PDB file of C-alpha atoms and ligand atoms in Angstrom:
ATOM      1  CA  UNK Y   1     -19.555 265.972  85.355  1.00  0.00           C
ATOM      2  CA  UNK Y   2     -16.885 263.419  84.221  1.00  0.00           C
ATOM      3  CA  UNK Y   3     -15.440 261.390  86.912  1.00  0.00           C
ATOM      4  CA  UNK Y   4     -11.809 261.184  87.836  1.00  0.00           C
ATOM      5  CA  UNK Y   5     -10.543 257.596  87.689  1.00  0.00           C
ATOM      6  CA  UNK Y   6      -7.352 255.338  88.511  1.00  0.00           C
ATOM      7  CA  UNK Y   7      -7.375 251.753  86.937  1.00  0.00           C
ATOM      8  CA  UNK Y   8      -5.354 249.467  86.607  1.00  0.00           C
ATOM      9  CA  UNK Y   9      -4.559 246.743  83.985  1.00  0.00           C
ATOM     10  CA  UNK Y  10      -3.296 243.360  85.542  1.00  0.00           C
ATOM     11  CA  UNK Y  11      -2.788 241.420  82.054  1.00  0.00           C
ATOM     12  CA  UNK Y  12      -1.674 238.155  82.770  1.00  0.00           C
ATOM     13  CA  UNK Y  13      -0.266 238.328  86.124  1.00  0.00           C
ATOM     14  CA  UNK Y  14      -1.127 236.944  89.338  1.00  0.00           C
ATOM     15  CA  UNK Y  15      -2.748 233.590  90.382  1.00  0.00           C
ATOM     16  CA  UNK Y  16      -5.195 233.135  92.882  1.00  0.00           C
ATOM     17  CA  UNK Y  17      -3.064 233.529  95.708  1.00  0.00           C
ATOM     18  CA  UNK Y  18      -1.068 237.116  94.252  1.00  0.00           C
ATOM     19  CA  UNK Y  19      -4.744 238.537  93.307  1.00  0.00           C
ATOM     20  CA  UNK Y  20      -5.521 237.883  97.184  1.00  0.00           C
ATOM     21  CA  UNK Y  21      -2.523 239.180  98.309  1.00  0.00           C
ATOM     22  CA  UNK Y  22      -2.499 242.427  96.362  1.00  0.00           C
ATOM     23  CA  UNK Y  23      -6.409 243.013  96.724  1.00  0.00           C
ATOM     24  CA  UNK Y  24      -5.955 242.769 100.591  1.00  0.00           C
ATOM     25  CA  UNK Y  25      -2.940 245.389 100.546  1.00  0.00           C
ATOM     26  CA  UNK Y  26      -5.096 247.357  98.312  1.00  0.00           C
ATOM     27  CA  UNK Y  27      -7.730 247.456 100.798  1.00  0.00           C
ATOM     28  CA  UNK Y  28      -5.784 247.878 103.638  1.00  0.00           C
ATOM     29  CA  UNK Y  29      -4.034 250.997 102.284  1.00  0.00           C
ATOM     30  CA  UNK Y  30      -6.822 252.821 100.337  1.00  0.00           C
ATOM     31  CA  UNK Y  31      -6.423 256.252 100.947  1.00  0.00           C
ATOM     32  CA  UNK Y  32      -9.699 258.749 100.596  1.00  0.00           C
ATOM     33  CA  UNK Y  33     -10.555 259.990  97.573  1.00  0.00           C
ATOM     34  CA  UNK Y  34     -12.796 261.666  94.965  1.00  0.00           C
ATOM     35  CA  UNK Y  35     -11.433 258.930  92.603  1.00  0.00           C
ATOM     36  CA  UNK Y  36     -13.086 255.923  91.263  1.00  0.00           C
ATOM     37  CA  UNK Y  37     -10.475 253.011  91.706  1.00  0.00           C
ATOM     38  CA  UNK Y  38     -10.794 249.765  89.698  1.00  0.00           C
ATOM     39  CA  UNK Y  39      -8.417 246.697  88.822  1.00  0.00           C
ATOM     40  CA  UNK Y  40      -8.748 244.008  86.897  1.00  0.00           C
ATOM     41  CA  UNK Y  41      -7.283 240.741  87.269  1.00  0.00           C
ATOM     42  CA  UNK Y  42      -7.370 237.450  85.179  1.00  0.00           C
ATOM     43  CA  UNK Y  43     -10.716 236.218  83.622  1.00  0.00           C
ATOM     44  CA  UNK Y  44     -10.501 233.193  86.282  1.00  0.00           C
ATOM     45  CA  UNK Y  45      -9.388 235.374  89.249  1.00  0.00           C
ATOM     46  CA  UNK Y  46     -12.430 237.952  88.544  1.00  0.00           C
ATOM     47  CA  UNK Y  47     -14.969 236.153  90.698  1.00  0.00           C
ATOM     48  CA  UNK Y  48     -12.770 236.155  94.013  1.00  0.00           C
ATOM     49  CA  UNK Y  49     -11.785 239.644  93.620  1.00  0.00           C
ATOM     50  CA  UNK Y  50     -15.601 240.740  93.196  1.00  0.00           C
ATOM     51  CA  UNK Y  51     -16.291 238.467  96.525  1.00  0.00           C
ATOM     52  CA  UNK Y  52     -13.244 239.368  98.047  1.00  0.00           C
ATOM     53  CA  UNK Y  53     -13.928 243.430  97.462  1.00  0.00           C
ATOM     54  CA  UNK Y  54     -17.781 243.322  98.286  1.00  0.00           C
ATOM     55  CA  UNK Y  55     -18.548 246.581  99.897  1.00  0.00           C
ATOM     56  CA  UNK Y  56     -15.113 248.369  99.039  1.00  0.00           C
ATOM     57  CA  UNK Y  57     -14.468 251.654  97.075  1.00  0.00           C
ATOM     58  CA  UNK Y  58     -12.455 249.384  94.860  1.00  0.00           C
ATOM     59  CA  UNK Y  59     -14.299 248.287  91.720  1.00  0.00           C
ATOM     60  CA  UNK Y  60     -13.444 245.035  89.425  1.00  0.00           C
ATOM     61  CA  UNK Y  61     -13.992 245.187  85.987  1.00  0.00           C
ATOM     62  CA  UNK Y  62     -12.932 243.119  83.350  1.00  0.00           C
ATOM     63  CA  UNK Y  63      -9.789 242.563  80.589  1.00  0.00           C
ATOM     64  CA  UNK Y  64     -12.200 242.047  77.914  1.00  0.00           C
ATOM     65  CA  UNK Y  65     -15.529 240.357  76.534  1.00  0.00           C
ATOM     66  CA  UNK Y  66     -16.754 238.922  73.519  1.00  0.00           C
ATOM     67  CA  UNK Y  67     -19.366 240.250  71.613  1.00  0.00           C
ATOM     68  CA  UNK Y  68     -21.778 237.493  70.958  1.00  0.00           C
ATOM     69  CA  UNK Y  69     -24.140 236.573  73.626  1.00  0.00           C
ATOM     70  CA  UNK Y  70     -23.066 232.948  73.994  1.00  0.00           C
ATOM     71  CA  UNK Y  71     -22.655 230.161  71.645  1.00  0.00           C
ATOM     72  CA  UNK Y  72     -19.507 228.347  69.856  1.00  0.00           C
ATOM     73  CA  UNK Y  73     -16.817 230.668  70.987  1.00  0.00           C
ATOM     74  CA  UNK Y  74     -14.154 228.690  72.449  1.00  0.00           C
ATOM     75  CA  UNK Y  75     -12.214 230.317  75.401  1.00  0.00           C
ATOM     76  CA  UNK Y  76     -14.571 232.915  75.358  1.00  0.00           C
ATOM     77  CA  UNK Y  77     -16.688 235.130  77.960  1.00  0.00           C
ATOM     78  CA  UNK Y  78     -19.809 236.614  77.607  1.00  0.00           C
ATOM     79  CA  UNK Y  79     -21.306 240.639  78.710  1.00  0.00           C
ATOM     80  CA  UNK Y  80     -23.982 237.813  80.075  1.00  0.00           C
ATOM     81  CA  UNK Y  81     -21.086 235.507  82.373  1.00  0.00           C
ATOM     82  CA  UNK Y  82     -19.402 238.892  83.763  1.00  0.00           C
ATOM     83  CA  UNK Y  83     -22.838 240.632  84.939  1.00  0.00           C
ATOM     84  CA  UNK Y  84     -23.655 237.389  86.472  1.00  0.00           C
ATOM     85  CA  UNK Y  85     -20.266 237.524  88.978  1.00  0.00           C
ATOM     86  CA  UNK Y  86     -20.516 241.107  89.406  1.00  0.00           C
ATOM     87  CA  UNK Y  87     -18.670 242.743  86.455  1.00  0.00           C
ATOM     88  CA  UNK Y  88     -20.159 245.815  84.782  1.00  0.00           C
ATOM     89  CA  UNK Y  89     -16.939 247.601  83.537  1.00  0.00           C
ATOM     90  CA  UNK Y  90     -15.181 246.187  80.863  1.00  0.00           C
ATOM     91  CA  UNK Y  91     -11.788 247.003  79.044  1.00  0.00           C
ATOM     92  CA  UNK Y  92     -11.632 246.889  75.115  1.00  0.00           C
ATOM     93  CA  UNK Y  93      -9.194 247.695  72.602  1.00  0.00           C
ATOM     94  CA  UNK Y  94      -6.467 247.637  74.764  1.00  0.00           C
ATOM     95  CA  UNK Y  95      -3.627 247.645  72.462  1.00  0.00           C
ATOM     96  CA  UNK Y  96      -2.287 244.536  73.011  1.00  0.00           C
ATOM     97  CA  UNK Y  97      -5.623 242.792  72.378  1.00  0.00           C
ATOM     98  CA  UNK Y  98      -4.967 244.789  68.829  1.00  0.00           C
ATOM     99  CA  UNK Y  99      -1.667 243.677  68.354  1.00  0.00           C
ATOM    100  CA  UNK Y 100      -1.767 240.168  69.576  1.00  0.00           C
ATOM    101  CA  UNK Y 101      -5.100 238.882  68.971  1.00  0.00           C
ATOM    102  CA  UNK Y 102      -5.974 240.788  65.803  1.00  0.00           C
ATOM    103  CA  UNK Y 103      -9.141 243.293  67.147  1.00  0.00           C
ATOM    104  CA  UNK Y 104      -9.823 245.549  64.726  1.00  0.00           C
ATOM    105  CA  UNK Y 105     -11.831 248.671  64.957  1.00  0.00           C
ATOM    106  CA  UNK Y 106     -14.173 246.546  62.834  1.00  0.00           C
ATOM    107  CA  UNK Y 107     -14.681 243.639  65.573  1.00  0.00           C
ATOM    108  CA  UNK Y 108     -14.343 246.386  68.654  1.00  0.00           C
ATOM    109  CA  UNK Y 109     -17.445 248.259  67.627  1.00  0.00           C
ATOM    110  CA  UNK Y 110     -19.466 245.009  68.106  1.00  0.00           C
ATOM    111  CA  UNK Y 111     -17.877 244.267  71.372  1.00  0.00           C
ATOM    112  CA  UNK Y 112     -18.803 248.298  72.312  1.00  0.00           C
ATOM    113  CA  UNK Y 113     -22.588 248.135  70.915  1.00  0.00           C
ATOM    114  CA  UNK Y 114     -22.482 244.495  72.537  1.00  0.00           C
ATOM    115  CA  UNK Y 115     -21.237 245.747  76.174  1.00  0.00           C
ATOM    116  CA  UNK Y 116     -23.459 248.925  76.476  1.00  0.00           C
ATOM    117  CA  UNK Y 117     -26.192 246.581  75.141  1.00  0.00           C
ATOM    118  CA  UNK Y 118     -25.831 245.100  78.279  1.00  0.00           C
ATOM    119  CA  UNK Y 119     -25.823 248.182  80.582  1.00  0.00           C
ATOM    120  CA  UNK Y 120     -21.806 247.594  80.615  1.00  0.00           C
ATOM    121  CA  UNK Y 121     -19.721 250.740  81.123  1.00  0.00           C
ATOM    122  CA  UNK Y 122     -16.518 250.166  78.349  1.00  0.00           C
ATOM    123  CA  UNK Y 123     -13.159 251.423  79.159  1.00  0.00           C
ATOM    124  CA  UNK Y 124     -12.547 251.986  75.216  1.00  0.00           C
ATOM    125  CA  UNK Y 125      -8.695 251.584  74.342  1.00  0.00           C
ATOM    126  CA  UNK Y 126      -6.835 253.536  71.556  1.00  0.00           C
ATOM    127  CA  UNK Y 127      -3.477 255.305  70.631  1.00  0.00           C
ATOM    128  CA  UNK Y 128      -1.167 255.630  67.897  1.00  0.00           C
ATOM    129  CA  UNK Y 129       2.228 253.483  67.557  1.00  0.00           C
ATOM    130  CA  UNK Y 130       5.494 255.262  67.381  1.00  0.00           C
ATOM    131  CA  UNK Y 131       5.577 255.545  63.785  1.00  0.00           C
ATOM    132  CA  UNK Y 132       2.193 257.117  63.538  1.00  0.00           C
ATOM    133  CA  UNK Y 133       3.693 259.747  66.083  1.00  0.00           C
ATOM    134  CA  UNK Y 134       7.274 260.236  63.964  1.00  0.00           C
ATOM    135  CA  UNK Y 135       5.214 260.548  60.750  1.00  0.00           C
ATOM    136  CA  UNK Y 136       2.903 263.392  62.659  1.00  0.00           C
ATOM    137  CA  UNK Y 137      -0.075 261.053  62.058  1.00  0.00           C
ATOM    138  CA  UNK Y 138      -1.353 260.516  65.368  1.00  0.00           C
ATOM    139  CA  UNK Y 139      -4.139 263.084  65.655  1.00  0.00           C
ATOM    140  CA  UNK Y 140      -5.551 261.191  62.531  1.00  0.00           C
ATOM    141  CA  UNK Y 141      -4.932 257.539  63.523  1.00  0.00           C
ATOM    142  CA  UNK Y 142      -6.366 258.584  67.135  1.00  0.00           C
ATOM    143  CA  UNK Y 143      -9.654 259.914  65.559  1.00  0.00           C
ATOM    144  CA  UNK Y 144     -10.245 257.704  63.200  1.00  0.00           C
ATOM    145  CA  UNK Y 145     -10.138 254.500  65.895  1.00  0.00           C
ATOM    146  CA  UNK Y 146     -12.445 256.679  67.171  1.00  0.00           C
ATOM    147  CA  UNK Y 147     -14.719 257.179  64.994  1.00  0.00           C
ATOM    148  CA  UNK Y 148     -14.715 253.429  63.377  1.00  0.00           C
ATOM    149  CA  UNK Y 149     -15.590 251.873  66.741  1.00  0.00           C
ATOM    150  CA  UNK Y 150     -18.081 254.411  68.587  1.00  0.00           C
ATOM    151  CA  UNK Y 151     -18.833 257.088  66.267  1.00  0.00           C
ATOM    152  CA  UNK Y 152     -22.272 255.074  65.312  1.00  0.00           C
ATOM    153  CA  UNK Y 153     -23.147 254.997  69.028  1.00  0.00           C
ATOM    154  CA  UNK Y 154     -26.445 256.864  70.161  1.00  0.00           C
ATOM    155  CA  UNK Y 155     -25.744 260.103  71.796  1.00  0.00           C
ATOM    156  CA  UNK Y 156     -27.166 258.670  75.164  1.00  0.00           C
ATOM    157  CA  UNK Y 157     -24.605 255.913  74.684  1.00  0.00           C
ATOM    158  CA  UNK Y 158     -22.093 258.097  75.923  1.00  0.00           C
ATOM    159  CA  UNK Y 159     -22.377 257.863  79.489  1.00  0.00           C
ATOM    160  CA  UNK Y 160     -21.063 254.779  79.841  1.00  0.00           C
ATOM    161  CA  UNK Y 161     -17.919 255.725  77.617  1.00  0.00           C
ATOM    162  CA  UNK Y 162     -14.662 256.209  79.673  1.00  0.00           C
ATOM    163  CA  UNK Y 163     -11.954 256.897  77.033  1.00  0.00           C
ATOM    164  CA  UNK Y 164      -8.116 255.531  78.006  1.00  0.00           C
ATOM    165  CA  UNK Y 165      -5.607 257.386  75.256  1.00  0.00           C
ATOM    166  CA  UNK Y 166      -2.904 255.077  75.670  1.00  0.00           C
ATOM    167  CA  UNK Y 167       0.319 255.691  72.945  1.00  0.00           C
ATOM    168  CA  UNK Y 168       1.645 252.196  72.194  1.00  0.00           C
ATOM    169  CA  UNK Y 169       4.899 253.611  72.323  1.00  0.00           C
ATOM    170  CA  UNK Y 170       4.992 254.519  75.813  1.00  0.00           C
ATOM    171  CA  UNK Y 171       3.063 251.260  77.110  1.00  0.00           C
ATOM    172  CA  UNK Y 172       5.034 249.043  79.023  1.00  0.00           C
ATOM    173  CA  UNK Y 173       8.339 250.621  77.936  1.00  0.00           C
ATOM    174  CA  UNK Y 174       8.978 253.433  80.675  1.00  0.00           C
ATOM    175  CA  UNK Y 175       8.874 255.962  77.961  1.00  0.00           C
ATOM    176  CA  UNK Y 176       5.620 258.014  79.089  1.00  0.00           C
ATOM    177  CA  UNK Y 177       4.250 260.868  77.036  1.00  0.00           C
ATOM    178  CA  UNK Y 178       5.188 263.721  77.934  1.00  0.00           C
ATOM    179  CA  UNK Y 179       2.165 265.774  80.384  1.00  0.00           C
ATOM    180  CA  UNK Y 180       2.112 268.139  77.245  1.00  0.00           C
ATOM    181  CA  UNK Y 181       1.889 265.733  74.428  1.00  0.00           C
ATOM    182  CA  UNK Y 182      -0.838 263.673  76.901  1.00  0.00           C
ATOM    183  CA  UNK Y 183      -2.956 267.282  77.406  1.00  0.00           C
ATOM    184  CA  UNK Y 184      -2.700 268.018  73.650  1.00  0.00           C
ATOM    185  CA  UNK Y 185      -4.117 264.915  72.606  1.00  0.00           C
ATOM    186  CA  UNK Y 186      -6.888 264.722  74.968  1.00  0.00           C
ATOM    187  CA  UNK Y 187      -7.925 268.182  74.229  1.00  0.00           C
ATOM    188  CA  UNK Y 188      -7.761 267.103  70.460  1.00  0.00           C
ATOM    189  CA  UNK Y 189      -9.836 263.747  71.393  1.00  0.00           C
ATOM    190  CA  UNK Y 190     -12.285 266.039  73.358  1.00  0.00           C
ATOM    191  CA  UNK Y 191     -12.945 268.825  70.241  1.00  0.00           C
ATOM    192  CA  UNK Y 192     -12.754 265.620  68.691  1.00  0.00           C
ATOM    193  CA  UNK Y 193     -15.912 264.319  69.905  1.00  0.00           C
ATOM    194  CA  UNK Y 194     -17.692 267.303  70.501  1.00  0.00           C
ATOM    195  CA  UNK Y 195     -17.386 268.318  66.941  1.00  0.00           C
ATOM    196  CA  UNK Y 196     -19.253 264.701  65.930  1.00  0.00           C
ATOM    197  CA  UNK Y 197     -21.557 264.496  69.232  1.00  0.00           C
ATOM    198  CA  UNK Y 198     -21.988 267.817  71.254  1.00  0.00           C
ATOM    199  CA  UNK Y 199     -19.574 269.815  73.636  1.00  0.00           C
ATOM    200  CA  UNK Y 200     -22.024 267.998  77.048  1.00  0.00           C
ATOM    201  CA  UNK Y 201     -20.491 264.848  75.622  1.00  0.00           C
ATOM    202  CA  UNK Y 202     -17.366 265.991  75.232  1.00  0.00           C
ATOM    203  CA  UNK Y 203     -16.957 267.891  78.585  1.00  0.00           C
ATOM    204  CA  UNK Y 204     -18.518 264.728  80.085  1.00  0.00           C
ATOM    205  CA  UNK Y 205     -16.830 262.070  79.098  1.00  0.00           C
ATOM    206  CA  UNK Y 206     -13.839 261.013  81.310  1.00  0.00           C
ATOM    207  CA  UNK Y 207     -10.250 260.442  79.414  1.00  0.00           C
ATOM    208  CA  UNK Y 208      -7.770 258.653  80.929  1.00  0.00           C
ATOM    209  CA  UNK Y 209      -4.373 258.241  80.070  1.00  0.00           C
ATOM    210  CA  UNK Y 210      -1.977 255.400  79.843  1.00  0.00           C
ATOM    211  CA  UNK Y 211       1.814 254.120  79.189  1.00  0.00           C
ATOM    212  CA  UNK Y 212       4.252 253.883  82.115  1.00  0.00           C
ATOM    213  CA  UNK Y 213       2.267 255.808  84.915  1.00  0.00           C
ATOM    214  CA  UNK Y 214       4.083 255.704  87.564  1.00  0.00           C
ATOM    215  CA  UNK Y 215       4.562 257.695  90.570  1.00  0.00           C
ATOM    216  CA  UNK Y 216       7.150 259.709  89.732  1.00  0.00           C
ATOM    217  CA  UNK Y 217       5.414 261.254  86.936  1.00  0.00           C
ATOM    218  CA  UNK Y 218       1.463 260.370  87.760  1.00  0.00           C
ATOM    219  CA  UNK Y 219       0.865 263.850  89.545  1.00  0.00           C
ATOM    220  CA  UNK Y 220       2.146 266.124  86.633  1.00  0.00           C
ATOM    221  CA  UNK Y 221       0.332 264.381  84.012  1.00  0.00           C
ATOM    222  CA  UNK Y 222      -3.084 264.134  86.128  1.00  0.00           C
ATOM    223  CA  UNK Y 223      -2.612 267.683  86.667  1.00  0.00           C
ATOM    224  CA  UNK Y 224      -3.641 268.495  83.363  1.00  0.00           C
ATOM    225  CA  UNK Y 225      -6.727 269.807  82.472  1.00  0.00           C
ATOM    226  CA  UNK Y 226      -7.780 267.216  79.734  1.00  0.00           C
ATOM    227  CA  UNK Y 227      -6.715 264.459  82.495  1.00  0.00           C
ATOM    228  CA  UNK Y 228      -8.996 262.878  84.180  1.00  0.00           C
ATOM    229  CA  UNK Y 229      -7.017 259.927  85.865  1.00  0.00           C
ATOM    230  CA  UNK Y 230      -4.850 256.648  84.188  1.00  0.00           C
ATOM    231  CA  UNK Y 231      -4.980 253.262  83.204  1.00  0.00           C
ATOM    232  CA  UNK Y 232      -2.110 251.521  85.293  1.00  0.00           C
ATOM    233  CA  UNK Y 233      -0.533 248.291  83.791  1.00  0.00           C
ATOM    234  CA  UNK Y 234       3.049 247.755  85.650  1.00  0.00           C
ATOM    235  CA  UNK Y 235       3.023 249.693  88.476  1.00  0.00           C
ATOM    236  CA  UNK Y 236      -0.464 248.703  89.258  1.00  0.00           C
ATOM    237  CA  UNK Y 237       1.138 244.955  90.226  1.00  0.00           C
ATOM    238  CA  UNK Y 238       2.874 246.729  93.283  1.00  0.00           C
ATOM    239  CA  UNK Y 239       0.372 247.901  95.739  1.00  0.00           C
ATOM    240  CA  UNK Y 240       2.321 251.074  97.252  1.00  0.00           C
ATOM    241  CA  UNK Y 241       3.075 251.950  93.558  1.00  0.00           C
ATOM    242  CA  UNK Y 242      -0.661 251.956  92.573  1.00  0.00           C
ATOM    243  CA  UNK Y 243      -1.476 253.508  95.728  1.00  0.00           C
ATOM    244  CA  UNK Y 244       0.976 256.492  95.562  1.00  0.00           C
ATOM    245  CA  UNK Y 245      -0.568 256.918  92.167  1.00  0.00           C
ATOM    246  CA  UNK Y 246      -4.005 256.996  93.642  1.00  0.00           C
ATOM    247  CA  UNK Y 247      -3.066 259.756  95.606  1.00  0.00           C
ATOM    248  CA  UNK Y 248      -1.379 261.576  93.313  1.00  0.00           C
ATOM    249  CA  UNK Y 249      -4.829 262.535  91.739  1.00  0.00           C
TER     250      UNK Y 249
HETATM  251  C1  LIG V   1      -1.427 249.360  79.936  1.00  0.00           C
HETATM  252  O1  LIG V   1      -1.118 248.221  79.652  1.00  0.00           O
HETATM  253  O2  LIG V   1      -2.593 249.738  79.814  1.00  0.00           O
HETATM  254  C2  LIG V   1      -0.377 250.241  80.436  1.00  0.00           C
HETATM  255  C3  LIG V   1      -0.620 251.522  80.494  1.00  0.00           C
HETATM  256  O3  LIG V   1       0.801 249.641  80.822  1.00  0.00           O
HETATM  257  P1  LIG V   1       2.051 250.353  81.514  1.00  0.00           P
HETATM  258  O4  LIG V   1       1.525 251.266  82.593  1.00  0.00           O
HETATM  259  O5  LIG V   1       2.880 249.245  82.068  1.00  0.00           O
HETATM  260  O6  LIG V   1       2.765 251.120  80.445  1.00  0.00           O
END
């Protein structure tokens, strides 16, 4: 049974003192639910939050990783350095980490194989820019980031796979996909991966969606079937904003 799932994305915002703040606000307003809730601030803030969160609902998991297991990597972290503070979910191939920092599906793949290697659960990244969508390429551009970085993984692999289909377009712009364009693709990303795995996989595997969630429009797009929760960036920074979107699933 795949899980249902709100996350959110922090990027590069808050210090100490704002991860604190927000964290204790989190926790103070947590409503009940069946959903798994993580955030994930800074690399340096990660350690706090774990501390600060020990025995909450509230997961922390991490921006990113490299692949290797240590060595001459400068301004690098290790699958090896977040276990050791608590971190067993990690982001990759956010889109901005492809756009900004130059992952390719090529380099991805080894941070994938390199995280699960490590009994790491991946949030795995991916979506089509705008003119992938105008040229009516997205299905293909979707499934073939797909299949470059996790297509090789074994079968078993799987269950630690939580997809986020996040549109470039609609990330950090306000424009959000519409619930119909997000259902279509995540049925397509589903058939997808049941086609090259099996339909268990595909049924199983939890696919969130992302690009200006907010809550105004969280609860229609969760409400589809192919749905299973969001990855948050802006309105995760405002507690009552992320919260309302928690409860909205
Ligand atoms: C993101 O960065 O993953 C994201 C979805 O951002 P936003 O919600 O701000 O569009």
């Amino acid at each position: 049974m795949r899980n249902k799932i709100v996350a959110g994305n922090w990027k590069m915002n808050k210090n100490m003192a704002g991860t604190d703040a927000l964290l204790a606000e989190l926790s103070a307003k947590l409503p009940n639910t069946h959903a798994k809730v993580m955030v994930s601030p800074t690399f340096v803030n990660l350690a706090g939050a774990v501390r600060q969160l020990e025995g909450s609902e509230i997961e922390v998991i991490s921006q990113n990783m490299h692949f290797a297991e240590s060595g001459a990597y400068t301004g690098e972290i290790s699958a090896d350095m977040l276990l050791d503070i608590g971190i067993k979910t990690v982001i990759l191939g956010h889109s901005e980490r492809r756009a900004y920092f130059g992952e390719t599906d090529e380099i991805l793949k080894k941070k994938v194989e390199a995280a699960l290697a490590n009994n790491m659960t991946v949030m795995f990244c991916f979506g089509e820019e705008l003119q992938d969508r105008k040229s009516g390429n997205h299905f293909s551009v979707v499934e073939s980031q797909l299949k470059n970085a996790l297509f090789d993984l074994d079968p078993s692999a799987w269950s630690s796979i939580i997809l986020a289909y996040e549109p470039v377009w609609a990330i950090g712009t306000g424009e959000t996909a519409s619930p119909e364009q997000a259902q279509e693709m995540h049925a397509f990303i589903r058939k997808t991966i049941a086609t090259a795995f099996d339909q268990t996989i595909a049924d199983n595997v939890s696919i969130l969606y992302g690009g200006s969630v907010k809550p105004s429009n969280a609860e229609e797009i969760f409400s589809k079937p192919d749905v299973d929760g969001g990855l948050i960036g802006g309105a995760a920074l405002a507690a009552d904003d992320f919260i309302a979107i928690i409860k909205a699933i």
